[in-house]
mmCIF file of C-alpha atoms and ligand atoms in Angstrom:
data_model
loop_
_atom_site.group_PDB
_atom_site.id
_atom_site.type_symbol
_atom_site.label_atom_id
_atom_site.label_comp_id
_atom_site.label_asym_id
_atom_site.label_seq_id
_atom_site.Cartn_x
_atom_site.Cartn_y
_atom_site.Cartn_z
ATOM 1 C CA MET A 1 144.275 -47.720 -12.674
ATOM 2 C CA GLN A 2 141.658 -50.290 -11.623
ATOM 3 C CA PRO A 3 138.724 -50.826 -14.003
ATOM 4 C CA PHE A 4 135.636 -48.795 -13.105
ATOM 5 C CA VAL A 5 132.179 -47.709 -14.257
ATOM 6 C CA TYR A 6 131.236 -44.035 -13.970
ATOM 7 C CA VAL A 7 127.755 -42.703 -14.769
ATOM 8 C CA GLY A 8 127.490 -38.899 -14.757
ATOM 9 C CA ALA A 9 124.273 -37.616 -13.189
ATOM 10 C CA PRO A 10 122.482 -35.750 -16.001
ATOM 11 C CA ALA A 11 121.616 -32.692 -13.920
ATOM 12 C CA ARG A 12 122.322 -29.069 -14.795
ATOM 13 C CA VAL A 13 124.039 -27.356 -11.842
ATOM 14 C CA VAL A 14 124.187 -23.583 -11.455
ATOM 15 C CA PHE A 15 126.410 -22.472 -8.561
ATOM 16 C CA GLY A 16 127.022 -18.967 -7.270
ATOM 17 C CA THR A 17 125.770 -16.036 -5.240
ATOM 18 C CA GLY A 18 122.527 -14.311 -6.220
ATOM 19 C CA THR A 19 121.675 -17.189 -8.567
ATOM 20 C CA LEU A 20 118.067 -17.216 -7.357
ATOM 21 C CA SER A 21 117.507 -14.498 -9.958
ATOM 22 C CA GLN A 22 118.204 -17.085 -12.666
ATOM 23 C CA VAL A 23 115.190 -19.277 -11.879
ATOM 24 C CA GLY A 24 113.059 -17.667 -14.616
ATOM 25 C CA ALA A 25 115.754 -18.262 -17.229
ATOM 26 C CA GLU A 26 116.141 -21.865 -16.089
ATOM 27 C CA LEU A 27 112.383 -22.404 -16.430
ATOM 28 C CA GLU A 28 112.611 -21.145 -20.014
ATOM 29 C CA LEU A 29 115.505 -23.487 -20.768
ATOM 30 C CA LEU A 30 113.403 -26.367 -19.425
ATOM 31 C CA GLY A 31 110.506 -25.257 -21.608
ATOM 32 C CA ALA A 32 108.263 -25.011 -18.516
ATOM 33 C CA LYS A 33 105.354 -22.568 -18.444
ATOM 34 C CA LYS A 34 104.223 -22.553 -14.790
ATOM 35 C CA ALA A 35 106.040 -23.812 -11.709
ATOM 36 C CA LEU A 36 104.645 -24.716 -8.295
ATOM 37 C CA VAL A 37 107.068 -23.559 -5.581
ATOM 38 C CA LEU A 38 107.509 -26.073 -2.725
ATOM 39 C CA ALA A 39 108.709 -25.272 0.808
ATOM 40 C CA THR A 40 108.337 -26.195 4.466
ATOM 41 C CA PRO A 41 105.909 -24.067 6.527
ATOM 42 C CA PHE A 42 109.005 -22.391 8.047
ATOM 43 C CA GLN A 43 110.301 -21.253 4.639
ATOM 44 C CA GLU A 44 106.900 -20.266 3.190
ATOM 45 C CA GLY A 45 107.815 -16.561 3.183
ATOM 46 C CA ASP A 46 110.873 -17.182 0.980
ATOM 47 C CA ALA A 47 108.761 -19.373 -1.319
ATOM 48 C CA GLN A 48 106.106 -16.645 -1.655
ATOM 49 C CA LYS A 49 108.798 -14.106 -2.590
ATOM 50 C CA LEU A 50 110.217 -16.439 -5.213
ATOM 51 C CA ALA A 51 106.747 -17.151 -6.628
ATOM 52 C CA ALA A 52 106.016 -13.401 -6.812
ATOM 53 C CA SER A 53 109.285 -12.797 -8.672
ATOM 54 C CA LEU A 54 108.255 -15.367 -11.320
ATOM 55 C CA GLY A 55 105.086 -13.448 -12.271
ATOM 56 C CA ASP A 56 102.892 -15.460 -14.641
ATOM 57 C CA LYS A 57 105.417 -18.331 -14.565
ATOM 58 C CA SER A 58 104.301 -19.041 -10.994
ATOM 59 C CA ALA A 59 101.639 -21.655 -10.288
ATOM 60 C CA GLY A 60 101.617 -20.673 -6.598
ATOM 61 C CA VAL A 61 103.166 -22.072 -3.440
ATOM 62 C CA PHE A 62 102.713 -25.369 -1.606
ATOM 63 C CA ALA A 63 104.387 -24.982 1.778
ATOM 64 C CA LYS A 64 103.675 -28.213 3.650
ATOM 65 C CA ALA A 65 106.888 -30.171 3.017
ATOM 66 C CA ALA A 66 107.825 -32.330 6.023
ATOM 67 C CA MET A 67 110.688 -34.556 7.194
ATOM 68 C CA HIS A 68 110.818 -38.064 5.645
ATOM 69 C CA THR A 69 108.343 -37.223 2.828
ATOM 70 C CA PRO A 70 105.010 -38.486 4.231
ATOM 71 C CA VAL A 71 102.811 -39.786 1.378
ATOM 72 C CA GLU A 72 99.779 -37.857 2.681
ATOM 73 C CA VAL A 73 101.671 -34.594 2.099
ATOM 74 C CA THR A 74 102.660 -35.794 -1.377
ATOM 75 C CA ASP A 75 98.988 -36.560 -2.143
ATOM 76 C CA ASP A 76 98.016 -33.012 -1.108
ATOM 77 C CA ALA A 77 100.834 -31.600 -3.216
ATOM 78 C CA LEU A 78 99.719 -33.648 -6.251
ATOM 79 C CA ALA A 79 96.251 -32.128 -5.886
ATOM 80 C CA ALA A 80 97.851 -28.661 -5.798
ATOM 81 C CA VAL A 81 99.856 -29.499 -8.937
ATOM 82 C CA SER A 82 96.686 -30.513 -10.811
ATOM 83 C CA ALA A 83 94.609 -27.577 -9.561
ATOM 84 C CA SER A 84 97.289 -25.039 -10.487
ATOM 85 C CA GLY A 85 98.156 -26.482 -13.896
ATOM 86 C CA ALA A 86 101.851 -26.546 -12.976
ATOM 87 C CA ASP A 87 104.173 -28.245 -15.466
ATOM 88 C CA CYS A 88 107.250 -28.027 -13.203
ATOM 89 C CA THR A 89 108.128 -27.846 -9.502
ATOM 90 C CA ILE A 90 110.676 -25.688 -7.730
ATOM 91 C CA ALA A 91 111.782 -27.053 -4.329
ATOM 92 C CA LEU A 92 113.220 -24.262 -2.182
ATOM 93 C CA GLY A 93 114.682 -25.685 1.039
ATOM 94 C CA GLY A 94 116.552 -28.601 2.587
ATOM 95 C CA GLY A 95 116.302 -32.357 2.109
ATOM 96 C CA SER A 96 112.663 -32.462 3.227
ATOM 97 C CA THR A 97 111.522 -30.056 0.520
ATOM 98 C CA ALA A 98 113.719 -31.668 -2.143
ATOM 99 C CA GLY A 99 112.105 -34.981 -1.098
ATOM 100 C CA LEU A 100 108.631 -33.624 -1.849
ATOM 101 C CA GLY A 101 109.697 -32.445 -5.318
ATOM 102 C CA LYS A 102 111.180 -35.875 -5.973
ATOM 103 C CA ALA A 103 108.032 -37.667 -4.770
ATOM 104 C CA ILE A 104 105.955 -35.573 -7.205
ATOM 105 C CA ALA A 105 108.413 -36.204 -10.056
ATOM 106 C CA TRP A 106 108.437 -39.939 -9.409
ATOM 107 C CA ARG A 107 104.648 -40.034 -9.786
ATOM 108 C CA THR A 108 104.219 -37.493 -12.605
ATOM 109 C CA ASP A 109 107.635 -37.164 -14.287
ATOM 110 C CA LEU A 110 107.301 -33.371 -13.996
ATOM 111 C CA PRO A 111 110.679 -31.622 -14.316
ATOM 112 C CA GLN A 112 112.177 -30.314 -11.081
ATOM 113 C CA ILE A 113 114.313 -27.351 -10.158
ATOM 114 C CA VAL A 114 115.810 -27.731 -6.679
ATOM 115 C CA ILE A 115 117.270 -24.798 -4.772
ATOM 116 C CA PRO A 116 118.987 -26.277 -1.691
ATOM 117 C CA THR A 117 119.273 -24.230 1.488
ATOM 118 C CA THR A 118 121.023 -26.876 3.651
ATOM 119 C CA TYR A 119 124.024 -29.147 3.027
ATOM 120 C CA ALA A 120 122.043 -32.448 3.001
ATOM 121 C CA GLY A 121 122.778 -33.187 -0.674
ATOM 122 C CA SER A 122 119.438 -34.729 -1.684
ATOM 123 C CA GLU A 123 119.237 -32.453 -4.742
ATOM 124 C CA MET A 124 122.050 -34.410 -6.446
ATOM 125 C CA THR A 125 120.626 -37.910 -5.993
ATOM 126 C CA PRO A 126 118.055 -40.151 -7.701
ATOM 127 C CA ILE A 127 117.107 -41.429 -4.222
ATOM 128 C CA LEU A 128 113.739 -40.942 -2.511
ATOM 129 C CA GLY A 129 112.875 -41.968 1.034
ATOM 130 C CA GLU A 130 109.176 -41.673 1.827
ATOM 131 C CA THR A 131 107.014 -42.586 4.793
ATOM 132 C CA LYS A 132 103.685 -44.367 4.791
ATOM 133 C CA GLU A 133 101.926 -45.325 8.020
ATOM 134 C CA GLY A 134 105.128 -44.741 9.965
ATOM 135 C CA LEU A 135 107.296 -46.940 7.718
ATOM 136 C CA LYS A 136 110.076 -45.354 5.652
ATOM 137 C CA THR A 137 111.081 -46.926 2.346
ATOM 138 C CA THR A 138 114.005 -45.704 0.278
ATOM 139 C CA PHE A 139 114.429 -46.366 -3.420
ATOM 140 C CA LYS A 140 116.271 -45.131 -6.512
ATOM 141 C CA ASP A 141 114.914 -44.239 -9.922
ATOM 142 C CA PRO A 142 116.357 -42.010 -12.667
ATOM 143 C CA LYS A 143 112.999 -40.133 -12.749
ATOM 144 C CA ILE A 144 113.710 -38.937 -9.194
ATOM 145 C CA LEU A 145 116.893 -37.034 -10.083
ATOM 146 C CA PRO A 146 116.179 -33.278 -10.368
ATOM 147 C CA GLU A 147 116.808 -31.766 -13.820
ATOM 148 C CA VAL A 148 118.221 -28.463 -12.523
ATOM 149 C CA VAL A 149 119.954 -27.577 -9.243
ATOM 150 C CA ILE A 150 120.528 -23.928 -8.404
ATOM 151 C CA TYR A 151 122.962 -23.344 -5.551
ATOM 152 C CA ASP A 152 122.692 -19.807 -4.191
ATOM 153 C CA VAL A 153 125.096 -19.062 -1.338
ATOM 154 C CA ASP A 154 122.849 -16.182 -0.198
ATOM 155 C CA LEU A 155 120.134 -18.671 0.806
ATOM 156 C CA THR A 156 122.467 -20.519 3.172
ATOM 157 C CA MET A 157 123.451 -17.417 5.147
ATOM 158 C CA SER A 158 120.384 -17.889 7.382
ATOM 159 C CA LEU A 159 121.097 -21.561 8.131
ATOM 160 C CA PRO A 160 121.450 -21.644 11.931
ATOM 161 C CA GLN A 161 124.929 -22.569 13.188
ATOM 162 C CA ALA A 162 123.832 -25.825 14.845
ATOM 163 C CA LEU A 163 122.096 -27.007 11.663
ATOM 164 C CA SER A 164 125.058 -25.841 9.551
ATOM 165 C CA ALA A 165 127.326 -28.072 11.654
ATOM 166 C CA THR A 166 125.173 -31.203 11.588
ATOM 167 C CA SER A 167 124.014 -30.737 7.998
ATOM 168 C CA GLY A 168 127.679 -30.314 6.988
ATOM 169 C CA MET A 169 128.623 -33.518 8.846
ATOM 170 C CA ASN A 170 125.703 -35.258 7.080
ATOM 171 C CA ALA A 171 127.248 -34.197 3.757
ATOM 172 C CA ILE A 172 130.695 -35.419 4.810
ATOM 173 C CA ALA A 173 129.154 -38.810 5.669
ATOM 174 C CA HIS A 174 128.096 -39.253 2.028
ATOM 175 C CA ALA A 175 131.647 -38.634 0.829
ATOM 176 C CA VAL A 176 133.275 -40.889 3.449
ATOM 177 C CA GLU A 177 131.122 -43.828 2.390
ATOM 178 C CA ALA A 178 131.673 -43.028 -1.303
ATOM 179 C CA LEU A 179 135.423 -43.499 -0.787
ATOM 180 C CA TYR A 180 135.054 -47.150 0.264
ATOM 181 C CA ALA A 181 131.834 -48.007 -1.631
ATOM 182 C CA LYS A 182 131.774 -51.242 -3.596
ATOM 183 C CA ASP A 183 130.976 -49.226 -6.743
ATOM 184 C CA ARG A 184 133.464 -46.408 -6.055
ATOM 185 C CA ASN A 185 135.249 -44.847 -9.000
ATOM 186 C CA PRO A 186 138.118 -42.362 -9.338
ATOM 187 C CA ILE A 187 135.944 -39.397 -10.384
ATOM 188 C CA ILE A 188 133.623 -39.695 -7.394
ATOM 189 C CA SER A 189 136.609 -40.361 -5.090
ATOM 190 C CA LEU A 190 138.184 -37.067 -6.215
ATOM 191 C CA ALA A 191 134.912 -35.234 -5.668
ATOM 192 C CA SER A 192 134.484 -36.871 -2.251
ATOM 193 C CA ALA A 193 137.950 -35.959 -0.992
ATOM 194 C CA ASP A 194 137.559 -32.363 -2.145
ATOM 195 C CA GLY A 195 134.038 -32.139 -0.701
ATOM 196 C CA ILE A 196 135.339 -33.230 2.713
ATOM 197 C CA ARG A 197 138.250 -30.805 2.474
ATOM 198 C CA ALA A 198 135.965 -27.880 1.576
ATOM 199 C CA LEU A 199 133.472 -28.585 4.375
ATOM 200 C CA ALA A 200 136.089 -29.361 7.021
ATOM 201 C CA SER A 201 137.798 -26.041 6.353
ATOM 202 C CA ALA A 202 134.579 -23.981 6.039
ATOM 203 C CA LEU A 203 132.437 -25.288 8.900
ATOM 204 C CA PRO A 204 134.684 -24.122 11.787
ATOM 205 C CA LYS A 205 134.781 -20.644 10.167
ATOM 206 C CA ILE A 206 130.968 -20.617 9.971
ATOM 207 C CA MET A 207 130.818 -21.488 13.676
ATOM 208 C CA GLN A 208 132.971 -18.418 14.382
ATOM 209 C CA ASP A 209 131.129 -16.139 11.983
ATOM 210 C CA PRO A 210 127.913 -17.358 10.320
ATOM 211 C CA ALA A 211 128.026 -14.319 8.012
ATOM 212 C CA ASP A 212 131.408 -15.347 6.506
ATOM 213 C CA SER A 213 130.275 -15.518 2.873
ATOM 214 C CA GLN A 214 133.488 -17.142 1.613
ATOM 215 C CA ALA A 215 133.134 -19.957 4.158
ATOM 216 C CA ARG A 216 129.436 -20.308 3.298
ATOM 217 C CA SER A 217 130.351 -20.572 -0.386
ATOM 218 C CA ASP A 218 133.027 -23.213 0.288
ATOM 219 C CA ALA A 219 130.619 -25.216 2.477
ATOM 220 C CA LEU A 220 127.917 -25.183 -0.194
ATOM 221 C CA TYR A 221 130.450 -26.245 -2.832
ATOM 222 C CA GLY A 222 131.523 -29.103 -0.537
ATOM 223 C CA ALA A 223 127.884 -30.082 -0.036
ATOM 224 C CA PHE A 224 127.385 -30.211 -3.815
ATOM 225 C CA LEU A 225 130.348 -32.582 -4.227
ATOM 226 C CA CYS A 226 129.228 -34.776 -1.323
ATOM 227 C CA GLY A 227 125.657 -34.903 -2.682
ATOM 228 C CA MET A 228 127.046 -35.930 -6.061
ATOM 229 C CA ALA A 229 128.932 -38.738 -4.300
ATOM 230 C CA LEU A 230 125.781 -39.924 -2.533
ATOM 231 C CA GLY A 231 123.919 -40.045 -5.848
ATOM 232 C CA ALA A 232 126.658 -41.995 -7.597
ATOM 233 C CA ILE A 233 127.436 -44.915 -5.322
ATOM 234 C CA THR A 234 125.926 -47.435 -2.924
ATOM 235 C CA MET A 235 126.019 -46.601 0.772
ATOM 236 C CA ALA A 236 127.297 -48.945 3.496
ATOM 237 C CA LEU A 237 127.216 -49.498 7.285
ATOM 238 C CA HIS A 238 127.157 -45.841 8.333
ATOM 239 C CA HIS A 239 124.041 -44.985 6.308
ATOM 240 C CA LYS A 240 122.428 -48.273 7.333
ATOM 241 C CA LEU A 241 122.852 -47.429 11.018
ATOM 242 C CA CYS A 242 121.477 -43.915 10.475
ATOM 243 C CA HIS A 243 118.473 -45.273 8.585
ATOM 244 C CA VAL A 244 117.784 -47.700 11.461
ATOM 245 C CA LEU A 245 118.148 -44.995 14.121
ATOM 246 C CA GLY A 246 116.053 -42.484 12.160
ATOM 247 C CA GLY A 247 113.446 -44.968 10.907
ATOM 248 C CA SER A 248 112.897 -47.123 13.997
ATOM 249 C CA PHE A 249 113.929 -44.797 16.842
ATOM 250 C CA ASP A 250 112.871 -41.456 15.340
ATOM 251 C CA LEU A 251 116.254 -39.828 15.939
ATOM 252 C CA PRO A 252 116.872 -36.536 14.094
ATOM 253 C CA HIS A 253 118.473 -36.982 10.665
ATOM 254 C CA ALA A 254 121.536 -34.717 10.521
ATOM 255 C CA GLU A 255 122.417 -35.086 14.225
ATOM 256 C CA THR A 256 122.345 -38.877 13.939
ATOM 257 C CA HIS A 257 124.756 -38.774 10.984
ATOM 258 C CA THR A 258 127.026 -36.463 12.967
ATOM 259 C CA VAL A 259 127.198 -38.743 16.005
ATOM 260 C CA VAL A 260 127.494 -42.102 14.209
ATOM 261 C CA LEU A 261 129.975 -41.108 11.490
ATOM 262 C CA PRO A 262 133.244 -41.148 13.525
ATOM 263 C CA HIS A 263 132.430 -44.597 14.924
ATOM 264 C CA ALA A 264 131.291 -46.261 11.682
ATOM 265 C CA THR A 265 134.334 -44.752 9.958
ATOM 266 C CA ALA A 266 136.769 -45.916 12.656
ATOM 267 C CA PHE A 267 135.290 -49.425 12.423
ATOM 268 C CA ASN A 268 135.740 -49.584 8.644
ATOM 269 C CA GLU A 269 139.087 -47.779 8.718
ATOM 270 C CA GLN A 270 140.613 -50.825 10.427
ATOM 271 C CA ALA A 271 139.817 -52.920 7.318
ATOM 272 C CA VAL A 272 140.497 -50.341 4.575
ATOM 273 C CA PRO A 273 142.942 -47.771 6.018
ATOM 274 C CA GLU A 274 144.231 -46.886 2.538
ATOM 275 C CA LEU A 275 140.710 -45.898 1.398
ATOM 276 C CA MET A 276 140.204 -43.719 4.464
ATOM 277 C CA ALA A 277 143.598 -41.988 4.119
ATOM 278 C CA PRO A 278 142.076 -39.167 1.957
ATOM 279 C CA VAL A 279 139.592 -38.453 4.770
ATOM 280 C CA ALA A 280 142.352 -38.188 7.381
ATOM 281 C CA LYS A 281 144.352 -36.001 4.983
ATOM 282 C CA ALA A 282 141.395 -33.699 4.261
ATOM 283 C CA LEU A 283 140.871 -33.308 8.004
ATOM 284 C CA GLY A 284 144.567 -32.860 8.811
ATOM 285 C CA ALA A 285 144.285 -35.837 11.184
ATOM 286 C CA GLN A 286 146.248 -39.045 11.830
ATOM 287 C CA LYS A 287 143.149 -41.196 11.442
ATOM 288 C CA ALA A 288 139.808 -40.594 9.710
ATOM 289 C CA GLY A 289 137.535 -41.682 12.599
ATOM 290 C CA GLN A 290 139.421 -39.559 15.132
ATOM 291 C CA GLY A 291 139.521 -36.593 12.753
ATOM 292 C CA LEU A 292 135.747 -36.709 12.234
ATOM 293 C CA TYR A 293 135.142 -36.921 15.972
ATOM 294 C CA ASP A 294 137.451 -33.947 16.593
ATOM 295 C CA LEU A 295 135.762 -31.944 13.825
ATOM 296 C CA ALA A 296 132.314 -32.551 15.353
ATOM 297 C CA ARG A 297 133.674 -31.527 18.759
ATOM 298 C CA THR A 298 135.223 -28.343 17.317
ATOM 299 C CA LEU A 299 131.846 -27.494 15.774
ATOM 300 C CA GLY A 300 130.089 -27.962 19.121
ATOM 301 C CA ALA A 301 127.895 -30.623 17.470
ATOM 302 C CA PRO A 302 126.363 -33.512 19.424
ATOM 303 C CA LEU A 303 128.790 -36.377 20.130
ATOM 304 C CA ARG A 304 126.560 -38.880 21.940
ATOM 305 C CA LEU A 305 123.424 -40.724 20.817
ATOM 306 C CA ALA A 306 122.408 -40.383 24.454
ATOM 307 C CA ASP A 307 122.088 -36.625 23.869
ATOM 308 C CA ILE A 308 119.856 -36.819 20.779
ATOM 309 C CA GLY A 309 117.055 -39.019 22.074
ATOM 310 C CA MET A 310 118.449 -42.572 22.039
ATOM 311 C CA LYS A 311 117.766 -44.838 25.024
ATOM 312 C CA GLU A 312 120.507 -47.277 26.029
ATOM 313 C CA GLU A 313 118.047 -50.186 26.133
ATOM 314 C CA GLY A 314 117.322 -49.598 22.414
ATOM 315 C CA LEU A 315 120.905 -50.311 21.293
ATOM 316 C CA GLY A 316 120.419 -54.080 21.158
ATOM 317 C CA ARG A 317 117.291 -53.794 19.026
ATOM 318 C CA ALA A 318 119.051 -51.310 16.719
ATOM 319 C CA ALA A 319 121.918 -53.797 16.254
ATOM 320 C CA ASP A 320 119.416 -56.590 15.527
ATOM 321 C CA ILE A 321 117.662 -54.513 12.848
ATOM 322 C CA ALA A 322 120.967 -53.421 11.280
ATOM 323 C CA VAL A 323 122.216 -57.010 10.855
ATOM 324 C CA ALA A 324 118.843 -58.458 9.820
ATOM 325 C CA ASN A 325 118.952 -56.790 6.409
ATOM 326 C CA PRO A 326 122.462 -55.367 6.103
ATOM 327 C CA TYR A 327 123.909 -53.109 3.391
ATOM 328 C CA TRP A 328 127.163 -54.238 1.761
ATOM 329 C CA ASN A 329 130.141 -52.999 3.815
ATOM 330 C CA PRO A 330 133.914 -53.025 3.196
ATOM 331 C CA ARG A 331 134.360 -54.880 6.507
ATOM 332 C CA SER A 332 132.162 -57.829 7.403
ATOM 333 C CA PHE A 333 130.612 -57.556 10.825
ATOM 334 C CA THR A 334 128.903 -59.533 13.544
ATOM 335 C CA ARG A 335 125.946 -58.365 15.560
ATOM 336 C CA GLY A 336 128.313 -57.880 18.501
ATOM 337 C CA GLU A 337 130.566 -55.595 16.466
ATOM 338 C CA VAL A 338 127.617 -53.493 15.290
ATOM 339 C CA PHE A 339 126.477 -53.255 18.894
ATOM 340 C CA GLY A 340 130.004 -52.076 19.769
ATOM 341 C CA VAL A 341 129.850 -49.291 17.128
ATOM 342 C CA LEU A 342 126.449 -48.181 18.449
ATOM 343 C CA ASP A 343 127.632 -48.359 22.055
ATOM 344 C CA ASN A 344 130.647 -46.158 21.250
ATOM 345 C CA ALA A 345 128.303 -43.682 19.551
ATOM 346 C CA PHE A 346 125.872 -43.824 22.444
ATOM 347 C CA HIS A 347 128.577 -42.870 24.936
ATOM 348 C CA GLY A 348 130.458 -40.561 22.548
ATOM 349 C CA ARG A 349 133.859 -42.205 23.095
ATOM 350 C CA ARG A 350 136.674 -40.773 20.951
ATOM 351 C CA PRO A 351 137.681 -43.502 18.442
ATOM 352 C CA GLU A 352 141.114 -45.065 19.010
HETATM 353 P P1 NAD B 1 115.165 -30.201 6.463
HETATM 354 O O1 NAD B 1 114.972 -30.038 5.003
HETATM 355 O O2 NAD B 1 114.166 -31.044 7.190
HETATM 356 O O3 NAD B 1 115.241 -28.751 7.122
HETATM 357 C C1 NAD B 1 115.216 -28.609 8.536
HETATM 358 C C2 NAD B 1 114.550 -27.278 8.910
HETATM 359 O O4 NAD B 1 115.454 -26.209 8.577
HETATM 360 C C3 NAD B 1 113.263 -27.009 8.132
HETATM 361 O O5 NAD B 1 112.332 -26.385 8.971
HETATM 362 C C4 NAD B 1 113.719 -26.052 7.049
HETATM 363 O O6 NAD B 1 112.667 -25.238 6.578
HETATM 364 C C5 NAD B 1 114.775 -25.252 7.768
HETATM 365 N N1 NAD B 1 115.776 -24.663 6.875
HETATM 366 C C6 NAD B 1 116.296 -25.193 5.752
HETATM 367 N N2 NAD B 1 117.183 -24.344 5.212
HETATM 368 C C7 NAD B 1 117.230 -23.253 6.013
HETATM 369 C C8 NAD B 1 117.959 -22.037 5.965
HETATM 370 N N3 NAD B 1 118.865 -21.787 5.012
HETATM 371 N N4 NAD B 1 117.739 -21.135 6.940
HETATM 372 C C9 NAD B 1 116.866 -21.392 7.941
HETATM 373 N N5 NAD B 1 116.163 -22.528 8.046
HETATM 374 C C10 NAD B 1 116.338 -23.452 7.084
HETATM 375 O O7 NAD B 1 116.612 -30.786 6.828
HETATM 376 P P2 NAD B 1 117.730 -31.504 5.954
HETATM 377 O O8 NAD B 1 118.715 -32.028 6.921
HETATM 378 O O9 NAD B 1 118.182 -30.651 4.840
HETATM 379 O O10 NAD B 1 116.959 -32.720 5.271
HETATM 380 C C11 NAD B 1 116.631 -33.894 5.988
HETATM 381 C C12 NAD B 1 115.738 -34.791 5.140
HETATM 382 O O11 NAD B 1 116.319 -34.977 3.858
HETATM 383 C C13 NAD B 1 115.544 -36.182 5.735
HETATM 384 O O12 NAD B 1 114.198 -36.578 5.533
HETATM 385 C C14 NAD B 1 116.486 -37.047 4.925
HETATM 386 O O13 NAD B 1 116.088 -38.401 4.886
HETATM 387 C C15 NAD B 1 116.418 -36.373 3.582
HETATM 388 N N6 NAD B 1 117.636 -36.594 2.754
HETATM 389 C C16 NAD B 1 117.463 -37.284 1.596
HETATM 390 C C17 NAD B 1 118.541 -37.505 0.768
HETATM 391 C C18 NAD B 1 118.344 -38.245 -0.528
HETATM 392 O O14 NAD B 1 119.264 -38.352 -1.325
HETATM 393 N N7 NAD B 1 117.168 -38.755 -0.795
HETATM 394 C C19 NAD B 1 119.810 -37.010 1.116
HETATM 395 C C20 NAD B 1 119.958 -36.309 2.300
HETATM 396 C C21 NAD B 1 118.833 -36.088 3.116
#
């Protein structure tokens, strides 16, 4: 065994079906008296129901969470926290809502309960990406990590099939990069391989039958493991490219991960095939990059950047930005090679 450092994320994780009913008990364990429930406008109804079920432990609902955690929304939410006397937040939703809870916690150190309803994995990380005047900055701080995560399979039953596919691929991307990360360790590698296996087996079943509760449960379990991986290690070229495409070209988050992942993986697989072997195995494929591409195709997910809002003339600028301030990567790269990865993703070519 190689030497390694492993730091366990100090979060309490409750996983199951119908676990939403345990929120009150979790608030008591935290010692919290009144929680503000956070949501997007789309999920406000669910947030209102949850708040009503909490009775006098509810400090109301703030349902203005938005993609990429704009600071203006956080400022409004902080005012709602003060006005309501909340001593805890409950984020009910996907990565956008979890982001708002984290932004509040970073500023106030209020404890957070996160109840994820997508597979994005933000609930398991001490990472916050927020936007101010159109610029997104991402940083890590132990204060950002939620104290309690409640996974309730019931809440994912309504996740539309297209978002299930791309959100699931977004989760897989965390685990793929965890397997070759510079700070990888055997515990997170085990979790990553099993997270990919669980999602790769569940997602095609969800595409056939979105009401398949066993598949939904397996997918959510996979998302938990992949989120744990994202929180534990440092991301590389794939996440860098997605941050560039999302931050500077406004491409949609989960779709961008879905399209770029096979190409970034195939590029790195050439340098570290042994580290990508668990991905190929989990996918039942010869090669990791090809297997990821074939999975996305099976799911009917987007395969080309051209189809999710990217313009071909932007590829050069994207490559420039990616190499200007690169993340560590297991394979060194030139600007031309990064352009090649982006060009393959733009055209949706199956990796060799
Ligand atoms: P999202 O949270 O933006 O949700 C997309 C839409 O789907 C929203 O309208 C939401 O209300 C709706 N939705 C969520 N769950 C649903 C359900 N079960 N049924 C029906 N509709 C549902 O999307 P996301 O992909 O989960 O999150 C993306 C954001 O999270 C990005 O801003 C990304 O940067 C961030 N993120 C952060 C981290 C981190 O560790 N900091 C990790 C992953 C993603």
